[in-house]
Structures are given as C-alpha cells and as structure tokens.
Amino acid sequence: MFCPKCGNEIPDGSKFCTECGARVDIGAAGVKFNETVNEASKAAGDAYEEAKETAKDAMNKAGQSLDSAVEEVANDIHGTYDPAGALKTDRSLVAYILLSLITCGIYGYYFIYTVARDINIACDDDDEETAGLGMYILLCFITCGFYGIYWEYKLGNRLAKNAPAYGMNFQENGTTILLWRVFGSVICGIGTFIGSYILIRNVNAICDAYNRKKGL
C-alpha cells in the first residue's frame, strides 16, 4: 500500500507512514489512490520491459547485419570461408599492430571478427558465444569503448575454460587480461600489448588444437 499523503510505499496494514509519519487512514480516497498508483506502476513496468525487448531485438538485428557485411567483405578478399575448414593459427601481435596502423584501425575490426568466428567454432560445446564484430561495435559505441575490455575479459575466461578439453592448461584467464589492460598500461603502455599477446597466443593454441583434433 501507499501513503495517501506523500505516496511512499509502506507495508500493508500500517497505521503510520514510515516516511512522513502521517496517520494512514485509508478510507475510500486512500483505496482509490493506491489503486491508481498500482496501475501506474504496472503500466510503467510493462512499458519499460517492452522498450527493453525492442531495443535488444534492434541491437541483435543491427549486429547481425554488420557481421554479414564484414563476412561478405572478407569473402571477397580471401575467398568464401568454409566452416569445416582449418581455423587460423598464425595470428601475430606484430602483424596485428602493423596492419592496424597501415589500415587506420580497420584491420583491428577484421581481427576481432575472425577471432570471434574461430573461437565460436572451436569452443562450440561450452554453450557460450563470443560476441561477433557487429555486436562488439554497437556495444563499444554505447559504452564508450568499455565493452571492448569486457569482451577481452570474457574471451580470456572462455579460452582458459576450454583449454583442458584440448589437453592444455592456460595459466592466464580473463582477469589476467584485465589486469594487463587496466593496470599494466601504466608501464609505458607496454601492458596493453602484453594483454594482446596473451590473447593471440591462446587463441592460436586453441585453434591449432581444434585443427589437429579434426585432422585439418
């Protein structure tokens, strides 16, 4: 129930409002007030849930569209990708840095696209999914770039979790990557590159193990 004087929500059966101290004598007017407030609260909650679902669907569709566009460009450059083919195992930190500089950052997005694609294939049995490039771009834009760090954190944890399935054990996980990114960056900026190196090394290891397991 709600206080008819200040509108504060109070336990049913209360005689005094815990917020303003007013005596709660509901009566007909009080009952009507509570009914109105309850209806308004329910309508607001329903509207919020509907808006949230609409926004979620729109983001998913936009992310899928971006992923499809990137895949088409990648296919034009490298030929149609065969999901049953061997995963990429020769990613390099030096190549990543140089190509990102040469392409003004565009290669970095292609790198994220291929990593998400290959890890989702190699770790398909863990019931998780690494967000593709489309969702990555959208959420980084919405969070002013912070989602990029969270994406790497989740990826680091997923790699460590799946390593035993391929007979490996990674000492580094998402927390390790996060620490290098956030705190290691103060060491002349070297920390962020160490975090990238760890991710690239572990991604290559998982993809190589997958290829050997599948005889590719």
PDB file of C-alpha atoms in Angstrom, residues 71-176:
ATOM      1  CA  GLU A  71      31.740 -11.564 -43.807  1.00  0.00           C
ATOM      2  CA  GLU A  72      30.919 -10.527 -47.373  1.00  0.00           C
ATOM      3  CA  VAL A  73      33.952  -8.232 -47.493  1.00  0.00           C
ATOM      4  CA  ALA A  74      36.158 -10.940 -46.001  1.00  0.00           C
ATOM      5  CA  ASN A  75      34.912 -13.453 -48.547  1.00  0.00           C
ATOM      6  CA  ASP A  76      35.654 -11.023 -51.380  1.00  0.00           C
ATOM      7  CA  ILE A  77      39.225 -10.634 -50.124  1.00  0.00           C
ATOM      8  CA  HIS A  78      40.080 -14.159 -49.019  1.00  0.00           C
ATOM      9  CA  GLY A  79      37.504 -16.293 -50.783  1.00  0.00           C
ATOM     10  CA  THR A  80      34.427 -17.913 -49.275  1.00  0.00           C
ATOM     11  CA  TYR A  81      35.066 -19.203 -45.782  1.00  0.00           C
ATOM     12  CA  ASP A  82      34.451 -22.909 -45.237  1.00  0.00           C
ATOM     13  CA  PRO A  83      33.186 -23.557 -41.662  1.00  0.00           C
ATOM     14  CA  ALA A  84      34.539 -27.113 -41.953  1.00  0.00           C
ATOM     15  CA  GLY A  85      37.999 -25.851 -42.915  1.00  0.00           C
ATOM     16  CA  ALA A  86      41.040 -25.301 -40.735  1.00  0.00           C
ATOM     17  CA  LEU A  87      40.942 -22.414 -38.279  1.00  0.00           C
ATOM     18  CA  LYS A  88      43.521 -19.642 -38.454  1.00  0.00           C
ATOM     19  CA  THR A  89      46.547 -20.334 -36.227  1.00  0.00           C
ATOM     20  CA  ASP A  90      49.156 -17.811 -37.374  1.00  0.00           C
ATOM     21  CA  ARG A  91      47.881 -14.629 -35.759  1.00  0.00           C
ATOM     22  CA  SER A  92      50.734 -12.382 -34.696  1.00  0.00           C
ATOM     23  CA  LEU A  93      50.934  -9.398 -32.360  1.00  0.00           C
ATOM     24  CA  VAL A  94      53.435  -7.656 -34.644  1.00  0.00           C
ATOM     25  CA  ALA A  95      51.227  -8.186 -37.702  1.00  0.00           C
ATOM     26  CA  TYR A  96      48.196  -7.036 -35.717  1.00  0.00           C
ATOM     27  CA  ILE A  97      49.907  -3.776 -34.715  1.00  0.00           C
ATOM     28  CA  LEU A  98      51.428  -3.045 -38.130  1.00  0.00           C
ATOM     29  CA  LEU A  99      48.312  -3.861 -40.140  1.00  0.00           C
ATOM     30  CA  SER A 100      46.126  -1.869 -37.744  1.00  0.00           C
ATOM     31  CA  LEU A 101      48.415   1.143 -38.217  1.00  0.00           C
ATOM     32  CA  ILE A 102      48.541   0.737 -42.003  1.00  0.00           C
ATOM     33  CA  THR A 103      44.753   0.397 -42.307  1.00  0.00           C
ATOM     34  CA  CYS A 104      43.984   3.121 -39.735  1.00  0.00           C
ATOM     35  CA  GLY A 105      42.461   0.579 -37.356  1.00  0.00           C
ATOM     36  CA  ILE A 106      40.309  -1.296 -39.879  1.00  0.00           C
ATOM     37  CA  TYR A 107      42.374  -4.467 -39.591  1.00  0.00           C
ATOM     38  CA  GLY A 108      41.675  -4.495 -35.854  1.00  0.00           C
ATOM     39  CA  TYR A 109      37.986  -4.977 -36.588  1.00  0.00           C
ATOM     40  CA  TYR A 110      38.721  -7.757 -39.055  1.00  0.00           C
ATOM     41  CA  PHE A 111      40.910  -9.370 -36.404  1.00  0.00           C
ATOM     42  CA  ILE A 112      38.044  -9.310 -33.884  1.00  0.00           C
ATOM     43  CA  TYR A 113      35.686 -10.761 -36.492  1.00  0.00           C
ATOM     44  CA  THR A 114      37.948 -13.743 -37.262  1.00  0.00           C
ATOM     45  CA  VAL A 115      38.790 -14.410 -33.596  1.00  0.00           C
ATOM     46  CA  ALA A 116      35.109 -14.488 -32.587  1.00  0.00           C
ATOM     47  CA  ARG A 117      34.271 -16.689 -35.579  1.00  0.00           C
ATOM     48  CA  ASP A 118      37.038 -19.232 -34.940  1.00  0.00           C
ATOM     49  CA  ILE A 119      36.605 -19.420 -31.169  1.00  0.00           C
ATOM     50  CA  ASN A 120      32.860 -19.924 -31.514  1.00  0.00           C
ATOM     51  CA  ILE A 121      33.671 -22.901 -33.741  1.00  0.00           C
ATOM     52  CA  ALA A 122      36.475 -24.350 -31.605  1.00  0.00           C
ATOM     53  CA  CYS A 123      34.567 -23.907 -28.326  1.00  0.00           C
ATOM     54  CA  ASP A 124      31.117 -24.739 -29.629  1.00  0.00           C
ATOM     55  CA  ASP A 125      30.435 -27.312 -26.894  1.00  0.00           C
ATOM     56  CA  ASP A 126      30.612 -24.904 -23.932  1.00  0.00           C
ATOM     57  CA  ASP A 127      27.167 -23.327 -24.528  1.00  0.00           C
ATOM     58  CA  GLU A 128      28.738 -19.862 -24.640  1.00  0.00           C
ATOM     59  CA  GLU A 129      29.165 -17.432 -27.502  1.00  0.00           C
ATOM     60  CA  THR A 130      31.770 -14.759 -28.098  1.00  0.00           C
ATOM     61  CA  ALA A 131      30.063 -11.664 -29.473  1.00  0.00           C
ATOM     62  CA  GLY A 132      30.757 -11.030 -33.148  1.00  0.00           C
ATOM     63  CA  LEU A 133      32.022  -7.815 -34.684  1.00  0.00           C
ATOM     64  CA  GLY A 134      28.602  -6.265 -35.167  1.00  0.00           C
ATOM     65  CA  MET A 135      27.588  -6.532 -31.524  1.00  0.00           C
ATOM     66  CA  TYR A 136      31.143  -5.593 -30.485  1.00  0.00           C
ATOM     67  CA  ILE A 137      30.976  -2.303 -32.397  1.00  0.00           C
ATOM     68  CA  LEU A 138      27.491  -1.439 -31.170  1.00  0.00           C
ATOM     69  CA  LEU A 139      28.213  -2.129 -27.502  1.00  0.00           C
ATOM     70  CA  CYS A 140      31.587  -0.371 -27.630  1.00  0.00           C
ATOM     71  CA  PHE A 141      29.819   2.685 -29.041  1.00  0.00           C
ATOM     72  CA  ILE A 142      27.146   2.567 -26.332  1.00  0.00           C
ATOM     73  CA  THR A 143      29.665   2.063 -23.503  1.00  0.00           C
ATOM     74  CA  CYS A 144      32.283   4.495 -24.835  1.00  0.00           C
ATOM     75  CA  GLY A 145      34.707   1.644 -25.508  1.00  0.00           C
ATOM     76  CA  PHE A 146      34.474  -0.132 -22.149  1.00  0.00           C
ATOM     77  CA  TYR A 147      32.754  -3.143 -23.706  1.00  0.00           C
ATOM     78  CA  GLY A 148      35.957  -3.867 -25.622  1.00  0.00           C
ATOM     79  CA  ILE A 149      37.748  -4.584 -22.337  1.00  0.00           C
ATOM     80  CA  TYR A 150      34.842  -6.714 -21.131  1.00  0.00           C
ATOM     81  CA  TRP A 151      34.877  -8.636 -24.451  1.00  0.00           C
ATOM     82  CA  GLU A 152      38.547  -9.482 -23.954  1.00  0.00           C
ATOM     83  CA  TYR A 153      37.892 -10.440 -20.326  1.00  0.00           C
ATOM     84  CA  LYS A 154      35.142 -12.861 -21.363  1.00  0.00           C
ATOM     85  CA  LEU A 155      37.286 -14.239 -24.178  1.00  0.00           C
ATOM     86  CA  GLY A 156      40.217 -14.835 -21.816  1.00  0.00           C
ATOM     87  CA  ASN A 157      37.968 -16.747 -19.422  1.00  0.00           C
ATOM     88  CA  ARG A 158      36.467 -18.792 -22.241  1.00  0.00           C
ATOM     89  CA  LEU A 159      39.876 -19.779 -23.584  1.00  0.00           C
ATOM     90  CA  ALA A 160      41.062 -20.865 -20.123  1.00  0.00           C
ATOM     91  CA  LYS A 161      37.845 -22.795 -19.553  1.00  0.00           C
ATOM     92  CA  ASN A 162      38.102 -24.721 -22.852  1.00  0.00           C
ATOM     93  CA  ALA A 163      41.849 -25.403 -22.773  1.00  0.00           C
ATOM     94  CA  PRO A 164      41.529 -28.668 -20.742  1.00  0.00           C
ATOM     95  CA  ALA A 165      39.191 -30.093 -23.398  1.00  0.00           C
ATOM     96  CA  TYR A 166      42.169 -29.920 -25.775  1.00  0.00           C
ATOM     97  CA  GLY A 167      44.691 -31.259 -23.280  1.00  0.00           C
ATOM     98  CA  MET A 168      46.059 -27.834 -22.352  1.00  0.00           C
ATOM     99  CA  ASN A 169      46.075 -25.591 -19.302  1.00  0.00           C
ATOM    100  CA  PHE A 170      46.250 -21.803 -19.608  1.00  0.00           C
ATOM    101  CA  GLN A 171      47.532 -20.014 -16.525  1.00  0.00           C
ATOM    102  CA  GLU A 172      46.120 -16.755 -17.846  1.00  0.00           C
ATOM    103  CA  ASN A 173      42.381 -16.046 -17.826  1.00  0.00           C
ATOM    104  CA  GLY A 174      40.151 -13.022 -18.243  1.00  0.00           C
ATOM    105  CA  THR A 175      41.332 -11.462 -15.004  1.00  0.00           C
ATOM    106  CA  THR A 176      44.934 -11.648 -16.219  1.00  0.00           C
TER     107      THR A 176
END
